[in-house]
CSV table of C-alpha atoms and ligand atoms in Angstrom, one decimal:
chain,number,residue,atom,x,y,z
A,1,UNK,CA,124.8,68.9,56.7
A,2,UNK,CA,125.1,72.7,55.9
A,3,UNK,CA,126.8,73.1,59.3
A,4,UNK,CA,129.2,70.2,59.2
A,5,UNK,CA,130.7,71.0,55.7
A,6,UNK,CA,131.1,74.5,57.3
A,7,UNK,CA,133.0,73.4,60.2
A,8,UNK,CA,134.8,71.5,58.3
A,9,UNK,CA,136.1,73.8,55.7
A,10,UNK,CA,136.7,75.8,58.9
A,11,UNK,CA,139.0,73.1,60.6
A,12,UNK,CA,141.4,72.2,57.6
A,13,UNK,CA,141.2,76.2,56.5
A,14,UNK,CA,142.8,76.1,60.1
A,15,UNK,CA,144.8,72.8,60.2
A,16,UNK,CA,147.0,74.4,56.3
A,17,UNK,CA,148.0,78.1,58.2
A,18,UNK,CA,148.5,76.8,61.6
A,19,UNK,CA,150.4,73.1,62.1
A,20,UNK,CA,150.7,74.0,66.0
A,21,UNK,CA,147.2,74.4,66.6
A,22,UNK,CA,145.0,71.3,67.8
A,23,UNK,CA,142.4,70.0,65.5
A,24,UNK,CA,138.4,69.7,66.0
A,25,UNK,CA,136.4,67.2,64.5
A,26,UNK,CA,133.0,68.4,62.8
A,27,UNK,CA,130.9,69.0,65.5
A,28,UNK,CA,133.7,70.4,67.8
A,29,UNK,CA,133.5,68.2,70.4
A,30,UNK,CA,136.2,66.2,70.1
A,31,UNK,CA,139.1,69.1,70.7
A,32,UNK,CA,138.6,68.1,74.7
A,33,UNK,CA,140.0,64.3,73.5
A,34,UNK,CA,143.3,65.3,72.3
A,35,UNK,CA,146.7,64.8,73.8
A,36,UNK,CA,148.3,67.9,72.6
A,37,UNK,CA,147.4,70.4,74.8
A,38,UNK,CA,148.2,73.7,73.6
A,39,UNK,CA,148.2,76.5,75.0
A,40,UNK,CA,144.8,78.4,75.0
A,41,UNK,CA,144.7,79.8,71.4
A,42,UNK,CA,142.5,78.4,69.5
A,43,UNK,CA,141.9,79.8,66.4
A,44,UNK,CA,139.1,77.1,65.1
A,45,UNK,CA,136.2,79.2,64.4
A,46,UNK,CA,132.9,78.5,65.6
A,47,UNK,CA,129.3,78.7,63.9
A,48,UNK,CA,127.5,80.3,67.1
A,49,UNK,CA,123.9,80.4,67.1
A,50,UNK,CA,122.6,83.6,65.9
A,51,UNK,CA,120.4,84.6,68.9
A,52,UNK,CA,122.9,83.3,71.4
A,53,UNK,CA,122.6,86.2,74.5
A,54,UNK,CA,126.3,86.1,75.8
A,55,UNK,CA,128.1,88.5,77.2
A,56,UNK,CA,132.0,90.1,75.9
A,57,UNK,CA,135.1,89.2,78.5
A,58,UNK,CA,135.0,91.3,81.7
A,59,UNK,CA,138.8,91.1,82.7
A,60,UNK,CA,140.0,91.7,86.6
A,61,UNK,CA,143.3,91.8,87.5
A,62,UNK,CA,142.9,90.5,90.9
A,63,UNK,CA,145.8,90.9,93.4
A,64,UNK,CA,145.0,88.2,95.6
A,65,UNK,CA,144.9,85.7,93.5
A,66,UNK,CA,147.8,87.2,91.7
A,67,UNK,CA,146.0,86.1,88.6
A,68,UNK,CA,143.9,87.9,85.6
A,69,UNK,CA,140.5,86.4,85.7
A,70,UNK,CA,138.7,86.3,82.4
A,71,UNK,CA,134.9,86.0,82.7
A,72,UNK,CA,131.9,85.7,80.6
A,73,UNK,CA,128.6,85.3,80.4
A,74,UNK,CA,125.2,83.8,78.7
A,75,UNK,CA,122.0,82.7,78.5
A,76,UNK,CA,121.6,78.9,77.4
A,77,UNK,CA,119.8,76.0,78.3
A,78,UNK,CA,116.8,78.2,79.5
A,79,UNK,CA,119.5,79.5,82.5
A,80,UNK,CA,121.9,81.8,83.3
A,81,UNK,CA,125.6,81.0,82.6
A,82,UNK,CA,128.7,82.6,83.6
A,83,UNK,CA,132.6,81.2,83.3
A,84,UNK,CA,135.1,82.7,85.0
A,85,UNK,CA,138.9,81.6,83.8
A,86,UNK,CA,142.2,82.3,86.2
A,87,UNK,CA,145.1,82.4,84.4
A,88,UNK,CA,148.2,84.6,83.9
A,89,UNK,CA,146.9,86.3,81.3
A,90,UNK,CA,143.5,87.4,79.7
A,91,UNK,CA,141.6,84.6,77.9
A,92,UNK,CA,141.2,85.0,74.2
A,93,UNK,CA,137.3,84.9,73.5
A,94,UNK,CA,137.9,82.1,71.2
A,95,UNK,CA,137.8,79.7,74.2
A,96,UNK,CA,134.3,81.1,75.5
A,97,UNK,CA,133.9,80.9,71.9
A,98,UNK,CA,134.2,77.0,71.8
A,99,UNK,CA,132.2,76.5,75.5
A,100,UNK,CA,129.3,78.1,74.3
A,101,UNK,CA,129.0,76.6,71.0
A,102,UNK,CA,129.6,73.2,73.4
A,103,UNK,CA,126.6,73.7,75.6
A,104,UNK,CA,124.4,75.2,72.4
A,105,UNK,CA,125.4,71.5,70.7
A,106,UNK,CA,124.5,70.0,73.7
A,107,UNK,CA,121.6,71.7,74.1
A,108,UNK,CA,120.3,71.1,70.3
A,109,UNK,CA,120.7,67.5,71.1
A,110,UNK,CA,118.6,66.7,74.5
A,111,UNK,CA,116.5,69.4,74.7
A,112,UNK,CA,112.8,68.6,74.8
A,113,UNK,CA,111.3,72.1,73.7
A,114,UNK,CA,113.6,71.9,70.7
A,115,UNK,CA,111.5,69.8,68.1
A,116,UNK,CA,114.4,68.7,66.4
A,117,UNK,CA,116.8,67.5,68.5
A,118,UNK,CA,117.6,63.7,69.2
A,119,UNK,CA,115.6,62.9,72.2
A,120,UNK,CA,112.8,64.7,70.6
A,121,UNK,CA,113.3,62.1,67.5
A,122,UNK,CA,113.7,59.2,70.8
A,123,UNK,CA,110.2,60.3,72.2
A,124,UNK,CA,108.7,60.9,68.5
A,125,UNK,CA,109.3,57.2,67.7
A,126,UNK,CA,107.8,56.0,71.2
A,127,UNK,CA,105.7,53.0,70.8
A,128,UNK,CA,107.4,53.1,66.4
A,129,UNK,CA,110.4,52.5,66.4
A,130,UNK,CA,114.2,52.4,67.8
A,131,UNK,CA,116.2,55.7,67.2
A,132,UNK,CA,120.0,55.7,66.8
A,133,UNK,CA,121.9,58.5,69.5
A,134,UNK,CA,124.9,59.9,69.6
A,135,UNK,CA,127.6,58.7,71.8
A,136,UNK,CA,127.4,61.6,74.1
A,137,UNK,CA,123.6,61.4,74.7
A,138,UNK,CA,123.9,57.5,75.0
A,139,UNK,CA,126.1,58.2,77.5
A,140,UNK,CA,123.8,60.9,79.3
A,141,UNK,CA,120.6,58.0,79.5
A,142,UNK,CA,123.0,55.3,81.0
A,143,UNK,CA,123.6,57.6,83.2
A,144,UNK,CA,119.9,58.7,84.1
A,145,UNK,CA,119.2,54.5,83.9
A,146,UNK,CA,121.8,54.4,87.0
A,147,UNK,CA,120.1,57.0,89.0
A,148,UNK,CA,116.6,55.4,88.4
A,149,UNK,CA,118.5,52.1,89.8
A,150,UNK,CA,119.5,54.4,93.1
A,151,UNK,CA,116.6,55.7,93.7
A,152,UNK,CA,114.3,52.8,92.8
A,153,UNK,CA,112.9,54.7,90.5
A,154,UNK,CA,111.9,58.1,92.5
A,155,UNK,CA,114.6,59.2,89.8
A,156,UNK,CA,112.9,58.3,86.5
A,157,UNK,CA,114.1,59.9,83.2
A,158,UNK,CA,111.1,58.5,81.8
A,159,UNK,CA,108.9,61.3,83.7
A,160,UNK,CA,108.3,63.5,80.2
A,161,UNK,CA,104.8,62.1,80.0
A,162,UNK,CA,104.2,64.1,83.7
A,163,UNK,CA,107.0,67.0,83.4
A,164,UNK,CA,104.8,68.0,79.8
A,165,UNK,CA,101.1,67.7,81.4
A,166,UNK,CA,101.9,69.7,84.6
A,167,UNK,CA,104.1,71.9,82.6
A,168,UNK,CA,105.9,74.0,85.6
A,169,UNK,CA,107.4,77.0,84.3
A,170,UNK,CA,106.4,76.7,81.1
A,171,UNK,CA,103.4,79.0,79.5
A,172,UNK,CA,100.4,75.8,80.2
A,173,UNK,CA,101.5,75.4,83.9
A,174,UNK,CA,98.1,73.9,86.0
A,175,UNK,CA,97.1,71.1,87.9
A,176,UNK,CA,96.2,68.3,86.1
A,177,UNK,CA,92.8,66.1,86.5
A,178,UNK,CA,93.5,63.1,88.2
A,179,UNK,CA,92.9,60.9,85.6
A,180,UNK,CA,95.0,62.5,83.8
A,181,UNK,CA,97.7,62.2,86.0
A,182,UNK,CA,96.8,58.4,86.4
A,183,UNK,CA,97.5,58.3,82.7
A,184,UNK,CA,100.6,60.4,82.6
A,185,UNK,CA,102.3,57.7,85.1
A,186,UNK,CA,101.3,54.8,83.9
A,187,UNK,CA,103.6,55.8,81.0
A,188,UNK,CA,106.7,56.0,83.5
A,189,UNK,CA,109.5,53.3,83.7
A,190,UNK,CA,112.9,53.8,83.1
A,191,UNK,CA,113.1,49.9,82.9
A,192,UNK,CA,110.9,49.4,80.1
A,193,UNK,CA,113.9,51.3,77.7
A,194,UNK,CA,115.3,49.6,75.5
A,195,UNK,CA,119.0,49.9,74.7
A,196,UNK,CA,120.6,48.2,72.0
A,197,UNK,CA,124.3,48.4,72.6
A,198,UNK,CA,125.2,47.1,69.4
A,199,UNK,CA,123.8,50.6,67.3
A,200,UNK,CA,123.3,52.9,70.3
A,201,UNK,CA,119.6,52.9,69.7
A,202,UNK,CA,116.9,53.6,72.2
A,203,UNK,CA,113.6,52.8,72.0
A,204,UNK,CA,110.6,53.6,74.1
A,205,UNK,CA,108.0,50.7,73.7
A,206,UNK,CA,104.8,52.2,74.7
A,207,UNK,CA,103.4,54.9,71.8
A,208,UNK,CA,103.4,58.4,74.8
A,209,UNK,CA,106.5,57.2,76.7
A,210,UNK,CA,109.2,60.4,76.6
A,211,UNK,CA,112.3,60.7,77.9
A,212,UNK,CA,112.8,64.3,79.8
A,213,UNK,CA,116.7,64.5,80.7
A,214,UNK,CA,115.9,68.0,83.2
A,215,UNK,CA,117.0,66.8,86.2
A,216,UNK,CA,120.7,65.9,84.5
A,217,UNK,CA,121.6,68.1,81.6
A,218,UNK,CA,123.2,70.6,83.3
A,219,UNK,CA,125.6,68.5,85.1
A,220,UNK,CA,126.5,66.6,82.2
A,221,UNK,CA,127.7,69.7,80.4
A,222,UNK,CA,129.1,71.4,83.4
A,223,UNK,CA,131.7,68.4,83.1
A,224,UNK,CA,132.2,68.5,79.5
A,225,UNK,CA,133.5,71.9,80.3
A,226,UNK,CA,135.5,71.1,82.6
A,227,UNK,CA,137.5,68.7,80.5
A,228,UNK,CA,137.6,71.6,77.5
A,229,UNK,CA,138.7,74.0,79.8
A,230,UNK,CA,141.6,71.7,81.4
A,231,UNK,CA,142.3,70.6,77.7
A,232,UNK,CA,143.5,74.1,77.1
A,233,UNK,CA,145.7,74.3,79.3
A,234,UNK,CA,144.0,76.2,82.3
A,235,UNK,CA,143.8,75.0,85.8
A,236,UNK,CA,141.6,77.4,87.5
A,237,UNK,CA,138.4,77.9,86.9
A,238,UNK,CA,134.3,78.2,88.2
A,239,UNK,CA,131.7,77.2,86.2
A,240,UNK,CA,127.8,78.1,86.6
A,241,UNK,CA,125.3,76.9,85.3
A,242,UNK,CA,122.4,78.1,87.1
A,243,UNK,CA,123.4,77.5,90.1
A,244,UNK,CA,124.9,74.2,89.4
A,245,UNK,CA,128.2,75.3,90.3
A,246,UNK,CA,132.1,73.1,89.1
A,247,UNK,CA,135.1,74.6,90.5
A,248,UNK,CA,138.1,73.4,88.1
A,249,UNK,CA,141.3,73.1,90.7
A,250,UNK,CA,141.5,75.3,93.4
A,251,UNK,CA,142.2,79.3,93.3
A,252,UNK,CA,145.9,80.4,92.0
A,253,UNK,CA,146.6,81.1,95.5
A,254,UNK,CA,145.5,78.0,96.8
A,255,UNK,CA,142.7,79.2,98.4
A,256,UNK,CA,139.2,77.4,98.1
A,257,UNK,CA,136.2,78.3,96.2
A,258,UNK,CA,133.5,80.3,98.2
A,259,UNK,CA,130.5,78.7,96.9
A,260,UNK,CA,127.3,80.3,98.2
A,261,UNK,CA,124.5,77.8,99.0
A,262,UNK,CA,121.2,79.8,98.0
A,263,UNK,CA,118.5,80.3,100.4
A,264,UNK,CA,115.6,78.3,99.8
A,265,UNK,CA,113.1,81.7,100.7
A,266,UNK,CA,114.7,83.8,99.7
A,267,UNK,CA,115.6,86.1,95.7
A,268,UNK,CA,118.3,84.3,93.3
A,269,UNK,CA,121.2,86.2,95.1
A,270,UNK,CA,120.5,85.5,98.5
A,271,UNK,CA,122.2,82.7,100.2
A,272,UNK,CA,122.1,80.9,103.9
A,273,UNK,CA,125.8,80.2,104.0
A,274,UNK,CA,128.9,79.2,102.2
A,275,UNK,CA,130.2,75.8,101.1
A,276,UNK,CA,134.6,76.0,101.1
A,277,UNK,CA,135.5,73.5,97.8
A,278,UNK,CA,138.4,72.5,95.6
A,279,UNK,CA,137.7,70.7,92.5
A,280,UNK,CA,134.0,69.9,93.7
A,281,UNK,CA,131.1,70.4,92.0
A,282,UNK,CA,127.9,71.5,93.7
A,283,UNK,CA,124.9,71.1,92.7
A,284,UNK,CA,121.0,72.2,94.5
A,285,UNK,CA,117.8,71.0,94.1
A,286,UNK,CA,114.5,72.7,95.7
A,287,UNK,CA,110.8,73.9,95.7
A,288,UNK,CA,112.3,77.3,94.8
A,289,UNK,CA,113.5,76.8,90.7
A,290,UNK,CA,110.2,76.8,89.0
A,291,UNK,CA,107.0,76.8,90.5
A,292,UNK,CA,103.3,78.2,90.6
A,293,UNK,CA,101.2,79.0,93.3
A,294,UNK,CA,97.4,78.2,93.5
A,295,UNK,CA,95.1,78.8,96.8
A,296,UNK,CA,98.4,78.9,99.0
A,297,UNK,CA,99.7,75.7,97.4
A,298,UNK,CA,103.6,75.7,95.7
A,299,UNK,CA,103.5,73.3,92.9
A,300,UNK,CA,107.5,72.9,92.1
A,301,UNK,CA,108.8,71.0,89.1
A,302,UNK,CA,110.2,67.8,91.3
A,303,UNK,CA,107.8,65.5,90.6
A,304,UNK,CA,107.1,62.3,92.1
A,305,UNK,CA,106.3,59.4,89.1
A,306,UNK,CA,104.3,56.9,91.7
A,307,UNK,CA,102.1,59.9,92.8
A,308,UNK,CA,102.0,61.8,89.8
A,309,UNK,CA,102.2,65.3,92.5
A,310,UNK,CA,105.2,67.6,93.3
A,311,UNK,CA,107.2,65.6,95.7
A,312,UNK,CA,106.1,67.0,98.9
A,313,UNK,CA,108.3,65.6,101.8
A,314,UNK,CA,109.5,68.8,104.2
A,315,UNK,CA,112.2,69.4,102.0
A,316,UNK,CA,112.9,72.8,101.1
A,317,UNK,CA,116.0,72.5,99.1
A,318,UNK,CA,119.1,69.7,99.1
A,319,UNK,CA,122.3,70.1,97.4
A,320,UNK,CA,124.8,67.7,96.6
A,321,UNK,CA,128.8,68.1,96.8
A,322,UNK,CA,130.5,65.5,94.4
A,323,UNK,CA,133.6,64.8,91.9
A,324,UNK,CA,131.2,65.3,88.6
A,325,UNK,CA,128.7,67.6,88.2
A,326,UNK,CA,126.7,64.8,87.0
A,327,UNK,CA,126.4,62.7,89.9
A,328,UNK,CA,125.7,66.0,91.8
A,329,UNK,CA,122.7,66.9,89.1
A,330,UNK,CA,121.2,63.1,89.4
A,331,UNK,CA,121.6,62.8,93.2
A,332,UNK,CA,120.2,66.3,93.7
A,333,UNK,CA,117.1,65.3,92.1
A,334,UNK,CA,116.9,62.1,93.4
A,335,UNK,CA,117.7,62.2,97.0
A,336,UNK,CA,115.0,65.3,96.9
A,337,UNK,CA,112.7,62.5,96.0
A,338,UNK,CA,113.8,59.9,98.1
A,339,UNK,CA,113.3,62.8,101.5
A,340,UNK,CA,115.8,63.1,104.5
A,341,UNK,CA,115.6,59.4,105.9
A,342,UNK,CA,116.2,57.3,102.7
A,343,UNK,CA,118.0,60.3,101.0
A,344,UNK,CA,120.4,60.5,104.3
A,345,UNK,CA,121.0,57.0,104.4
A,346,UNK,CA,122.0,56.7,101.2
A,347,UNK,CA,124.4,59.3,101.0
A,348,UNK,CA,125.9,58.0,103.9
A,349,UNK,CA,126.9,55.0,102.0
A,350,UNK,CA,128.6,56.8,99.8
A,351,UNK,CA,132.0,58.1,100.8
A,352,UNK,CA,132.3,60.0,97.5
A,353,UNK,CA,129.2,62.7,97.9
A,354,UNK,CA,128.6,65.0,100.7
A,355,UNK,CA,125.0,65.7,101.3
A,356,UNK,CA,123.4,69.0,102.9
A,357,UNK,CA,119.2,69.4,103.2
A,358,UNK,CA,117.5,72.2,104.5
A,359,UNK,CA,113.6,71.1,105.4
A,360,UNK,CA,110.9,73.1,106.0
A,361,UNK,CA,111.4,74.0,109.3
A,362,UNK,CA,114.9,75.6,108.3
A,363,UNK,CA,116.8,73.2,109.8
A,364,UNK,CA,120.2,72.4,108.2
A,365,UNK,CA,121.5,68.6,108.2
A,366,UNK,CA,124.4,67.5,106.1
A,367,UNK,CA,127.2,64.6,106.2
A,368,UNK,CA,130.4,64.4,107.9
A,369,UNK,CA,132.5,65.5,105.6
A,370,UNK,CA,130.5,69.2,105.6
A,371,UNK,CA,131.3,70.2,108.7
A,372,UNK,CA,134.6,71.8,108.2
A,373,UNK,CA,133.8,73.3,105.1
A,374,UNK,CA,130.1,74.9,105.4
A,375,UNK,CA,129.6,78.2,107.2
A,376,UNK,CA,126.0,79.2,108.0
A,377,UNK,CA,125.4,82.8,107.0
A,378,UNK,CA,121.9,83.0,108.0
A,379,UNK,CA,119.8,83.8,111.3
A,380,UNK,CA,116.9,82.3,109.4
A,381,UNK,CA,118.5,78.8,109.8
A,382,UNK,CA,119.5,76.5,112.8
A,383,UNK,CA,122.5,73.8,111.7
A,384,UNK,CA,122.1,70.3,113.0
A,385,UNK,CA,124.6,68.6,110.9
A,386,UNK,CA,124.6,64.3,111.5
A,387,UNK,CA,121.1,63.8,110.8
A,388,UNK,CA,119.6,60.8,113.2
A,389,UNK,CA,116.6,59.2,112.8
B,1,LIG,P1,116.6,69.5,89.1
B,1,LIG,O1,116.4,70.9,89.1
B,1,LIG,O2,118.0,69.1,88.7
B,1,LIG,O3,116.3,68.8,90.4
B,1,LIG,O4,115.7,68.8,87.9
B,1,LIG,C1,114.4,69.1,87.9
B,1,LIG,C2,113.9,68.7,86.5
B,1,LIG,O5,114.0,67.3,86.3
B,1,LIG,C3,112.4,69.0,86.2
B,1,LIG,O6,112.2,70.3,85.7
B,1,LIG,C4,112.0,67.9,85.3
B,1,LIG,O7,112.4,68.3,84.0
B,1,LIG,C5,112.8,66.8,85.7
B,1,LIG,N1,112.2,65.9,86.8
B,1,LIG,C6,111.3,66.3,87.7
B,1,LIG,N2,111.0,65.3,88.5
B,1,LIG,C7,111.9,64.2,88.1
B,1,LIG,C8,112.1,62.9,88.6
B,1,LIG,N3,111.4,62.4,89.7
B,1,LIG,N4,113.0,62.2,88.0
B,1,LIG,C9,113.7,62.6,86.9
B,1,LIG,N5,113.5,63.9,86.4
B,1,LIG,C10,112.6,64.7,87.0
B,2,LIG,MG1,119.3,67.5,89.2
């Protein structure tokens, strides 16, 4: 309550002194919506978290783009974030300013390790009672629904009950008993959610139901970005999230994006070869994120709900080239599920995704549309490209 009478003292402090300036609703969020799209100076102050780790602007003047780029970076979301801005001129801060207090919102309302946010109230009131979401998170489950649909449920955003007891890369990481996992999946089914349209509530019928949104969070904020970023005024841009990577527009000099594609075996900087995009999200999935090791076994934190194990299928890693970061973030985790075959033959249905998986005997197979624009950097790796059955 604090906070919104704050940021709203803030915004019509801002709205008397400056009449050219666009306007931002309590929470912020809304600046992306409006039509007036001013130029990149927004003077709307924003209450940032007090133990937000960000970095200040690092500016390059880079010749061949002929453009300043404007970067910076932080740690949100439990990952590494860096935006990098090319314009004509330096950024002001203010615009990182309003991204990070974006993702931070974001984060305080769909994260599961923070007790109070809204889908911590959703899986609190599992088996209780209905709880009312905002539009944005609304919009985030219909989503994860329509990947559960996909997938035939191999995607399930119900999978908290599992993600919490196994606990990969978190402090209680171990293998569960199996009758514990029998319990922990007997809970799962996106299906069994209920959605009332007519308040935006969501209820969980079963009393230990949880909803964990993981395997999609990232992606739905890369695009929220996006949109703020293109709302100011700027038309050049590279977003990471971790790895899940958006490319706003192409570079000033109409080049591509160089978009590393990271090797599965090897440290966070190493990569098997580069993916050439414009506009593209892309977005990996693999055994390498978050895992532990016990007597020569990787347990990784893509989890199968009808086997209750780490989905283990000769994939090493799979990552998805779409419009939205979204549909890269769901299909990423899903098609890992679904394996080569079914994954493969989806995505080939699909004329708007490009696939690419690399399985465990470091072969590389991908889609049509990837053979132009992926260069294999590695020696470690043989490309195959059309995968056939
Ligand atoms: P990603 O790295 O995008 O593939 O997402 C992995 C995260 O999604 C995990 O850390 C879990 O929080 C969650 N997750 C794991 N398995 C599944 C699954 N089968 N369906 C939906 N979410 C999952
Ligand atoms: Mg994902």
């Amino acid at each position: 309550m604090k906070r919104k009478m704050y940021a709203l003292i803030v915004c019509l402090l801002v709205l008397l002194t400056a009449c050219n300036q666009e306007t931002t609703d309590s929470d912020g969020l809304e600046n992306k919506k409006s039509d007036t799209v001013t130029e990149a100076t927004s003077q709307v102050e924003y209450e940032m978290p007090n133990d937000l780790i960000r970095s200040d602007s690092t500016v390059i003047d880079d010749s061949k783009t002929k453009s300043i780029i404007t970067s910076q970076e932080s740690y949100q979301i439990g990952t590494y974030i860096k935006i990098s801005i090319y314009a004509d001129k330096e950024v002001p801060s203010s615009l990182f300013d309003e991204l990070f207090y974006t993702i931070d919102q974001y984060e305080k309302k769909i994260s599961t390790s923070i007790l109070s946010s809204e889908i911590s109230a959703v899986n609190k009131s599992a088996g209780i009672e209905p709880v009312v979401v905002s539009d944005g998170l609304w919009e985030l489950l219909q989503k994860g629904i329509s990947y559960g649909q996909v997938s035939q449920g191999k995607f399930d955003i119900t999978i908290e009950p599992l993600v919490e007891l196994w606990g990969i890369g978190s402090d209680h990481a171990r293998i569960p008993s199996e009758e514990e996992i029998q319990k922990a999946i007997a809970l799962i089914d996106y299906k069994q959610v209920v959605f009332d349209e007519a308040d935006h509530s969501v209820f969980l019928p079963d009393e230990g139901m949880g909803i964990d949104l993981g395997a999609i969070a990232k992606g739905f904020i890369a695009d929220e970005l996006k949109e703020i970023i293109i709302a100011r005024g700027y038309e050049h841009a590279i977003i990471n999230l971790g790895g899940n990577v958006l490319t706003v527009g192409h570079k000033p000099n109409s080049d591509t994006w160089s978009v590393g594609v990271r090797d599965p075996q090897g440290g966070q900087t190493d990569i098997l070869g580069v993916l050439y995009l414009k506009d593209n999200s892309i977005v990996s999935s693999g055994v390498y994120e978050r895992f532990f090791e016990e007597e020569g076994v990787r347990y990784h934190h893509i989890l199968n709900p009808f086997t209750g194990y780490p989905e283990q299928n000769h994939l090493q890693a799979i990552s998805i080239i779409s419009e939205k970061s979204i549909d890269g973030d769901g299909l990423s985790t899903s098609l890992f599920v679904m394996g080569l075959n079914d994954g493969y033959t989806y995505a080939s249905t699909r004329d708007d995704i490009e696939v690419l998986f690399i399985t465990d005997d470091n072969k590389i197979y991908y889609t049509e549309g990837l053979k132009d624009i992926f260069m294999l950097t590695s020696t470690l790796y043989e490309e195959v490209g059309r995968y056939v059955e």
